PDB file of C-alpha atoms and ligand atoms in Angstrom:
ATOM      1  CA  MET A1233     -79.210   3.999  -5.619  1.00 44.00           C
ATOM      2  CA  PRO A1234     -79.190   4.029  -1.803  1.00 45.00           C
ATOM      3  CA  ARG A1235     -76.444   1.836  -0.483  1.00 52.00           C
ATOM      4  CA  ALA A1236     -77.462  -1.146   1.634  1.00 50.00           C
ATOM      5  CA  ALA A1237     -76.164  -0.941   5.189  1.00 52.00           C
ATOM      6  CA  ARG A1238     -73.224  -3.245   5.735  1.00 60.00           C
ATOM      7  CA  PRO A1239     -71.915  -4.162   9.180  1.00 58.00           C
ATOM      8  CA  THR A1240     -69.056  -2.133  10.610  1.00 67.00           C
ATOM      9  CA  VAL A1241     -65.792  -4.020  10.260  1.00 64.00           C
ATOM     10  CA  PRO A1242     -64.007  -4.477  13.603  1.00 55.00           C
ATOM     11  CA  ALA A1243     -60.704  -2.900  14.586  1.00 49.00           C
ATOM     12  CA  SER A1244     -57.544  -3.592  12.588  1.00 55.00           C
ATOM     13  CA  PRO A1245     -54.561  -5.576  13.962  1.00 58.00           C
ATOM     14  CA  HIS A1246     -52.788  -2.265  14.760  1.00 67.00           C
ATOM     15  CA  LYS A1247     -53.454  -1.357  18.387  1.00 74.00           C
ATOM     16  CA  PRO A1248     -56.223   1.213  18.000  1.00 76.00           C
ATOM     17  CA  PHE A1249     -55.799   4.663  19.475  1.00 79.00           C
ATOM     18  CA  GLN A1250     -56.990   5.377  22.980  1.00 85.00           C
ATOM     19  CA  PRO A1251     -58.780   8.718  23.145  1.00 89.00           C
ATOM     20  CA  LEU A1252     -57.347  11.119  25.716  1.00 92.00           C
ATOM     21  CA  ALA A1253     -59.785  12.383  28.329  1.00 91.00           C
ATOM     22  CA  LEU A1254     -59.412  16.088  27.548  1.00 94.00           C
ATOM     23  CA  LEU A1255     -61.631  19.116  27.974  1.00 95.00           C
ATOM     24  CA  PRO A1256     -62.434  20.849  24.654  1.00 96.00           C
ATOM     25  CA  GLU A1257     -60.150  23.766  25.534  1.00 97.00           C
ATOM     26  CA  GLU A1258     -57.257  21.417  26.337  1.00 97.00           C
ATOM     27  CA  ARG A1259     -57.084  19.977  22.828  1.00 98.00           C
ATOM     28  CA  ALA A1260     -55.487  22.904  20.951  1.00 98.00           C
ATOM     29  CA  PRO A1261     -52.554  23.285  23.388  1.00 98.00           C
ATOM     30  CA  ARG A1262     -51.983  19.515  23.361  1.00 98.00           C
ATOM     31  CA  LEU A1263     -51.874  19.552  19.551  1.00 98.00           C
ATOM     32  CA  GLN A1264     -49.469  22.497  19.688  1.00 98.00           C
ATOM     33  CA  GLN A1265     -47.191  20.541  21.996  1.00 98.00           C
ATOM     34  CA  LEU A1266     -47.218  17.517  19.666  1.00 98.00           C
ATOM     35  CA  CYS A1267     -46.630  19.808  16.667  1.00 98.00           C
ATOM     36  CA  GLY A1268     -43.401  21.023  18.323  1.00 98.00           C
ATOM     37  CA  LYS A1269     -42.232  17.421  18.707  1.00 98.00           C
ATOM     38  CA  VAL A1270     -43.007  16.726  15.035  1.00 98.00           C
ATOM     39  CA  ALA A1271     -41.102  19.836  13.888  1.00 98.00           C
ATOM     40  CA  ALA A1272     -37.940  18.477  15.543  1.00 98.00           C
ATOM     41  CA  CYS A1273     -38.378  14.906  14.223  1.00 98.00           C
ATOM     42  CA  THR A1274     -35.499  13.310  12.287  1.00 98.00           C
ATOM     43  CA  ARG A1275     -36.678   9.677  12.362  1.00 98.00           C
ATOM     44  CA  CYS A1276     -36.769   9.484   8.538  1.00 98.00           C
ATOM     45  CA  GLN A1277     -33.356  10.807   7.560  1.00 98.00           C
ATOM     46  CA  GLU A1278     -34.136  11.401   3.874  1.00 98.00           C
ATOM     47  CA  LEU A1279     -37.381  13.237   4.616  1.00 98.00           C
ATOM     48  CA  ALA A1280     -35.840  15.324   7.390  1.00 98.00           C
ATOM     49  CA  GLU A1281     -33.001  16.340   5.062  1.00 98.00           C
ATOM     50  CA  THR A1282     -35.199  17.258   2.099  1.00 98.00           C
ATOM     51  CA  ARG A1283     -38.287  18.866   3.680  1.00 98.00           C
ATOM     52  CA  THR A1284     -38.812  22.614   3.816  1.00 98.00           C
ATOM     53  CA  GLN A1285     -40.832  22.113   6.976  1.00 98.00           C
ATOM     54  CA  THR A1286     -43.033  19.531   8.632  1.00 98.00           C
ATOM     55  CA  VAL A1287     -46.761  19.599   7.838  1.00 98.00           C
ATOM     56  CA  PHE A1288     -48.542  18.707  11.060  1.00 98.00           C
ATOM     57  CA  GLY A1289     -52.271  19.187  10.594  1.00 98.00           C
ATOM     58  CA  VAL A1290     -54.905  21.872  10.617  1.00 98.00           C
ATOM     59  CA  GLY A1291     -58.499  22.472  11.609  1.00 98.00           C
ATOM     60  CA  ASN A1292     -60.884  22.150  14.492  1.00 98.00           C
ATOM     61  CA  PRO A1293     -59.287  20.425  17.509  1.00 98.00           C
ATOM     62  CA  ASN A1294     -62.809  19.404  18.585  1.00 98.00           C
ATOM     63  CA  ALA A1295     -63.967  18.189  15.162  1.00 98.00           C
ATOM     64  CA  ARG A1296     -66.495  15.364  14.746  1.00 98.00           C
ATOM     65  CA  ILE A1297     -64.667  14.348  11.547  1.00 98.00           C
ATOM     66  CA  LEU A1298     -60.927  13.873  11.019  1.00 98.00           C
ATOM     67  CA  PHE A1299     -59.523  13.540   7.499  1.00 98.00           C
ATOM     68  CA  VAL A1300     -56.370  11.521   6.776  1.00 98.00           C
ATOM     69  CA  GLY A1301     -54.527  11.970   3.474  1.00 98.00           C
ATOM     70  CA  GLU A1302     -51.274  10.478   2.229  1.00 98.00           C
ATOM     71  CA  ALA A1303     -48.408  12.934   2.616  1.00 98.00           C
ATOM     72  CA  PRO A1304     -47.579  16.575   1.908  1.00 98.00           C
ATOM     73  CA  GLY A1305     -46.806  17.501  -1.694  1.00 98.00           C
ATOM     74  CA  ALA A1306     -44.753  20.438  -2.954  1.00 98.00           C
ATOM     75  CA  ASP A1307     -47.398  23.063  -2.097  1.00 98.00           C
ATOM     76  CA  GLU A1308     -47.971  21.669   1.373  1.00 98.00           C
ATOM     77  CA  ASP A1309     -44.219  21.467   2.015  1.00 98.00           C
ATOM     78  CA  LYS A1310     -43.937  25.133   1.046  1.00 98.00           C
ATOM     79  CA  GLN A1311     -46.941  26.366   3.030  1.00 98.00           C
ATOM     80  CA  GLY A1312     -46.803  24.007   6.033  1.00 98.00           C
ATOM     81  CA  GLU A1313     -50.469  23.048   5.737  1.00 98.00           C
ATOM     82  CA  PRO A1314     -52.090  19.845   4.425  1.00 98.00           C
ATOM     83  CA  PHE A1315     -54.176  19.843   1.243  1.00 98.00           C
ATOM     84  CA  VAL A1316     -53.476  23.341  -0.080  1.00 98.00           C
ATOM     85  CA  GLY A1317     -52.556  22.367  -3.680  1.00 97.00           C
ATOM     86  CA  ARG A1318     -54.851  21.237  -6.518  1.00 97.00           C
ATOM     87  CA  ALA A1319     -56.034  18.172  -4.631  1.00 98.00           C
ATOM     88  CA  GLY A1320     -56.708  20.431  -1.665  1.00 98.00           C
ATOM     89  CA  GLN A1321     -58.866  22.741  -3.785  1.00 98.00           C
ATOM     90  CA  LEU A1322     -60.955  19.761  -4.799  1.00 98.00           C
ATOM     91  CA  LEU A1323     -61.135  18.598  -1.196  1.00 98.00           C
ATOM     92  CA  ASN A1324     -62.418  22.070  -0.268  1.00 98.00           C
ATOM     93  CA  ASP A1325     -65.114  21.749  -2.965  1.00 98.00           C
ATOM     94  CA  ILE A1326     -66.157  18.379  -1.532  1.00 98.00           C
ATOM     95  CA  ILE A1327     -66.301  19.869   1.979  1.00 98.00           C
ATOM     96  CA  ALA A1328     -68.426  22.764   0.688  1.00 98.00           C
ATOM     97  CA  ALA A1329     -70.787  20.358  -1.133  1.00 98.00           C
ATOM     98  CA  CYS A1330     -71.290  18.684   2.249  1.00 97.00           C
ATOM     99  CA  ARG A1331     -72.293  22.120   3.637  1.00 96.00           C
ATOM    100  CA  MET A1332     -69.244  22.175   5.869  1.00 97.00           C
ATOM    101  CA  LYS A1333     -66.257  24.464   6.177  1.00 97.00           C
ATOM    102  CA  ARG A1334     -62.643  23.339   6.130  1.00 97.00           C
ATOM    103  CA  GLU A1335     -62.353  24.820   9.646  1.00 97.00           C
ATOM    104  CA  ASP A1336     -65.044  22.402  10.903  1.00 97.00           C
ATOM    105  CA  ILE A1337     -62.842  19.388  10.199  1.00 98.00           C
ATOM    106  CA  TYR A1338     -59.406  18.294  11.409  1.00 98.00           C
ATOM    107  CA  ILE A1339     -57.069  17.446   8.502  1.00 98.00           C
ATOM    108  CA  CYS A1340     -53.768  15.555   8.592  1.00 98.00           C
ATOM    109  CA  ASN A1341     -51.804  12.919   6.697  1.00 98.00           C
ATOM    110  CA  ILE A1342     -50.118   9.553   7.147  1.00 98.00           C
ATOM    111  CA  LEU A1343     -46.765  11.418   6.842  1.00 98.00           C
ATOM    112  CA  ARG A1344     -45.785  14.848   8.148  1.00 98.00           C
ATOM    113  CA  CYS A1345     -42.945  15.353   5.676  1.00 98.00           C
ATOM    114  CA  ARG A1346     -42.965  15.463   1.886  1.00 98.00           C
ATOM    115  CA  PRO A1347     -41.496  12.365   0.236  1.00 98.00           C
ATOM    116  CA  PRO A1348     -39.096  13.594  -2.488  1.00 97.00           C
ATOM    117  CA  GLY A1349     -40.726  13.609  -5.925  1.00 95.00           C
ATOM    118  CA  ASN A1350     -44.074  12.896  -4.222  1.00 92.00           C
ATOM    119  CA  ARG A1351     -43.293   9.189  -4.118  1.00 97.00           C
ATOM    120  CA  GLN A1352     -45.468   7.001  -1.918  1.00 97.00           C
ATOM    121  CA  PRO A1353     -44.553   6.783   1.764  1.00 98.00           C
ATOM    122  CA  SER A1354     -42.513   3.676   2.571  1.00 98.00           C
ATOM    123  CA  PRO A1355     -43.857   1.329   5.272  1.00 97.00           C
ATOM    124  CA  GLU A1356     -40.935   2.395   7.479  1.00 98.00           C
ATOM    125  CA  GLU A1357     -41.780   6.088   7.080  1.00 98.00           C
ATOM    126  CA  ALA A1358     -45.453   5.441   7.802  1.00 98.00           C
ATOM    127  CA  GLY A1359     -44.410   3.446  10.875  1.00 98.00           C
ATOM    128  CA  ASN A1360     -42.123   6.235  12.077  1.00 98.00           C
ATOM    129  CA  CYS A1361     -44.942   8.779  11.759  1.00 98.00           C
ATOM    130  CA  ARG A1362     -47.665   6.582  13.263  1.00 98.00           C
ATOM    131  CA  GLU A1363     -47.106   7.785  16.801  1.00 97.00           C
ATOM    132  CA  PHE A1364     -47.855  11.329  15.645  1.00 98.00           C
ATOM    133  CA  LEU A1365     -50.941  10.348  13.643  1.00 98.00           C
ATOM    134  CA  ASP A1366     -52.338   8.352  16.551  1.00 97.00           C
ATOM    135  CA  GLY A1367     -51.407  11.207  18.879  1.00 98.00           C
ATOM    136  CA  GLN A1368     -53.436  13.658  16.809  1.00 98.00           C
ATOM    137  CA  ILE A1369     -56.378  11.245  16.597  1.00 98.00           C
ATOM    138  CA  ALA A1370     -56.247  10.606  20.358  1.00 97.00           C
ATOM    139  CA  ILE A1371     -56.279  14.348  21.120  1.00 98.00           C
ATOM    140  CA  VAL A1372     -59.072  15.268  18.677  1.00 98.00           C
ATOM    141  CA  ASN A1373     -60.997  12.060  19.480  1.00 97.00           C
ATOM    142  CA  PRO A1374     -63.226  12.312  16.385  1.00 98.00           C
ATOM    143  CA  GLU A1375     -66.413  10.315  15.938  1.00 98.00           C
ATOM    144  CA  TYR A1376     -65.526   9.743  12.273  1.00 98.00           C
ATOM    145  CA  ILE A1377     -62.299   9.388  10.305  1.00 98.00           C
ATOM    146  CA  VAL A1378     -62.211   9.651   6.507  1.00 98.00           C
ATOM    147  CA  CYS A1379     -59.238   8.001   4.795  1.00 98.00           C
ATOM    148  CA  TRP A1380     -58.645   9.707   1.450  1.00 98.00           C
ATOM    149  CA  GLY A1381     -57.048   7.140  -0.849  1.00 98.00           C
ATOM    150  CA  ALA A1382     -55.457   3.725  -0.529  1.00 98.00           C
ATOM    151  CA  THR A1383     -52.320   4.869   1.292  1.00 98.00           C
ATOM    152  CA  ALA A1384     -54.343   6.406   4.125  1.00 98.00           C
ATOM    153  CA  ALA A1385     -56.819   3.518   4.273  1.00 98.00           C
ATOM    154  CA  ARG A1386     -54.267   0.718   4.142  1.00 98.00           C
ATOM    155  CA  ASN A1387     -51.929   2.289   6.661  1.00 98.00           C
ATOM    156  CA  LEU A1388     -54.555   3.340   9.161  1.00 98.00           C
ATOM    157  CA  LEU A1389     -56.392   0.023   9.057  1.00 97.00           C
ATOM    158  CA  SER A1390     -53.406  -2.281   8.396  1.00 96.00           C
ATOM    159  CA  SER A1391     -55.155  -3.584   5.294  1.00 97.00           C
ATOM    160  CA  GLU A1392     -53.926  -4.657   1.871  1.00 96.00           C
ATOM    161  CA  ASP A1393     -57.289  -4.299   0.171  1.00 97.00           C
ATOM    162  CA  ASN A1394     -57.972  -2.047  -2.785  1.00 96.00           C
ATOM    163  CA  ILE A1395     -59.655   1.221  -2.012  1.00 98.00           C
ATOM    164  CA  SER A1396     -62.626   0.277  -4.195  1.00 97.00           C
ATOM    165  CA  LYS A1397     -63.180  -2.747  -1.951  1.00 97.00           C
ATOM    166  CA  MET A1398     -62.845  -0.686   1.232  1.00 98.00           C
ATOM    167  CA  ARG A1399     -65.491   1.882   0.248  1.00 98.00           C
ATOM    168  CA  GLY A1400     -69.140   1.660   1.256  1.00 94.00           C
ATOM    169  CA  ARG A1401     -68.840   0.520   4.856  1.00 97.00           C
ATOM    170  CA  PHE A1402     -67.515   1.703   8.169  1.00 98.00           C
ATOM    171  CA  PHE A1403     -64.442   0.235   9.793  1.00 98.00           C
ATOM    172  CA  GLN A1404     -63.927   0.646  13.523  1.00 97.00           C
ATOM    173  CA  TYR A1405     -60.713   2.253  14.791  1.00 97.00           C
ATOM    174  CA  GLY A1406     -60.872   2.664  18.561  1.00 95.00           C
ATOM    175  CA  PRO A1407     -64.134   4.495  19.180  1.00 96.00           C
ATOM    176  CA  ALA A1408     -64.119   6.131  15.706  1.00 97.00           C
ATOM    177  CA  LYS A1409     -65.975   4.956  12.606  1.00 98.00           C
ATOM    178  CA  VAL A1410     -63.699   5.016   9.567  1.00 98.00           C
ATOM    179  CA  LEU A1411     -64.834   5.604   5.993  1.00 98.00           C
ATOM    180  CA  CYS A1412     -62.429   5.042   3.090  1.00 98.00           C
ATOM    181  CA  THR A1413     -62.839   6.754  -0.261  1.00 98.00           C
ATOM    182  CA  TYR A1414     -60.899   7.872  -3.318  1.00 98.00           C
ATOM    183  CA  HIS A1415     -58.113  10.445  -2.976  1.00 98.00           C
ATOM    184  CA  PRO A1416     -58.853  13.876  -4.488  1.00 98.00           C
ATOM    185  CA  SER A1417     -55.740  13.490  -6.712  1.00 98.00           C
ATOM    186  CA  TYR A1418     -57.334  10.359  -8.179  1.00 98.00           C
ATOM    187  CA  LEU A1419     -60.507  12.358  -8.811  1.00 98.00           C
ATOM    188  CA  LEU A1420     -58.491  14.981 -10.697  1.00 98.00           C
ATOM    189  CA  ARG A1421     -57.326  12.209 -13.043  1.00 98.00           C
ATOM    190  CA  ASN A1422     -60.655  10.328 -13.049  1.00 98.00           C
ATOM    191  CA  PRO A1423     -63.516  12.832 -12.679  1.00 98.00           C
ATOM    192  CA  ALA A1424     -66.061  10.044 -13.309  1.00 98.00           C
ATOM    193  CA  ALA A1425     -65.266   8.727  -9.818  1.00 98.00           C
ATOM    194  CA  LYS A1426     -66.577  11.929  -8.207  1.00 98.00           C
ATOM    195  CA  LYS A1427     -70.054  10.427  -8.085  1.00 98.00           C
ATOM    196  CA  ASP A1428     -68.698   7.538  -5.990  1.00 98.00           C
ATOM    197  CA  VAL A1429     -67.133   9.958  -3.513  1.00 98.00           C
ATOM    198  CA  TRP A1430     -70.444  11.815  -3.337  1.00 98.00           C
ATOM    199  CA  GLU A1431     -72.168   8.501  -2.473  1.00 97.00           C
ATOM    200  CA  ASP A1432     -69.560   7.981   0.245  1.00 98.00           C
ATOM    201  CA  MET A1433     -70.170  11.461   1.654  1.00 98.00           C
ATOM    202  CA  LYS A1434     -73.932  10.905   1.743  1.00 98.00           C
ATOM    203  CA  PHE A1435     -73.328   7.571   3.518  1.00 98.00           C
ATOM    204  CA  LEU A1436     -71.103   9.286   6.093  1.00 98.00           C
ATOM    205  CA  PHE A1437     -73.346  12.260   6.720  1.00 98.00           C
ATOM    206  CA  LYS A1438     -76.472  10.104   6.951  1.00 97.00           C
ATOM    207  CA  ASP A1439     -74.804   8.206   9.783  1.00 98.00           C
ATOM    208  CA  MET A1440     -74.013  11.562  11.411  1.00 97.00           C
ATOM    209  CA  GLY A1441     -77.697  12.467  11.219  1.00 96.00           C
ATOM    210  CA  ILE A1442     -77.239  14.908   8.324  1.00 94.00           C
ATOM    211  CA  ASP A1443     -79.173  14.302   5.109  1.00 92.00           C
ATOM    212  CA  LEU A1444     -77.283  15.402   1.993  1.00 92.00           C
ATOM    213  CA  THR A1445     -79.758  13.763  -0.406  1.00 86.00           C
ATOM    214  CA  GLY A1446     -80.825  15.980  -3.256  1.00 67.00           C
ATOM    215  CA  LYS A1447     -77.576  17.951  -3.180  1.00 53.00           C
ATOM    216  CA  SER A1448     -74.695  17.280  -5.540  1.00 52.00           C
TER     217      SER A1448
HETATM  218  N1  LIG B2229     -52.224  14.939  -0.834  1.00 52.49           N
HETATM  219  C1  LIG B2229     -52.303  14.417   0.414  1.00 52.49           C
HETATM  220  O1  LIG B2229     -52.580  13.237   0.576  1.00 52.49           O
HETATM  221  N2  LIG B2229     -52.079  15.196   1.425  1.00 52.49           N
HETATM  222  C2  LIG B2229     -51.814  16.486   1.297  1.00 52.49           C
HETATM  223  O2  LIG B2229     -51.641  17.143   2.308  1.00 52.49           O
HETATM  224  C3  LIG B2229     -51.759  17.009  -0.005  1.00 52.49           C
HETATM  225  C4  LIG B2229     -51.960  16.222  -1.049  1.00 52.49           C
END
């Protein structure tokens, strides 16, 4: 069933990011600079003491789409790259189904350090890391942001809604349109929800001028 267009929801109470006026070739060095700052961060004492390394972000510094996940897990903490474990494999499959490559997108998380035992980020940790998330978004200046899961959606948009309620519409965050959908880890536990994520991807890509209909 095609989804009826719903109006874009205006910006959240959090001061939305201001895109930086950068040339395409200036974005990668600016991200590199910010990555160095993140690597030295000790704002969250527990995370700084327990991490193997920080997990900054990866992908195209000039991407049209930026993905936001929750936080690094054990695999990401080991490899220093977001979404490289089982959830990451599924995310790669979703990207491929959308006829994109992982390298086309910019991928990061609410947190840049692994919470011990993969617990959820605390509000304080998310707040400490927000400057870095907004910094990455401001440098990449994407047209679209996809929040994977409730932690990403609620933190980015300062919302308390359930993810199922946040799906199916665009939110506005600065100049970017934000789509919220289920986290790949949730899909691993609930494969029946994959069809909902596919609807969300078709909704996103249609707005980008790319028709994914007929593919699944
Ligand atoms: N889950 C996330 O939300 N982010 C990652 O980087 C890996 C798993």
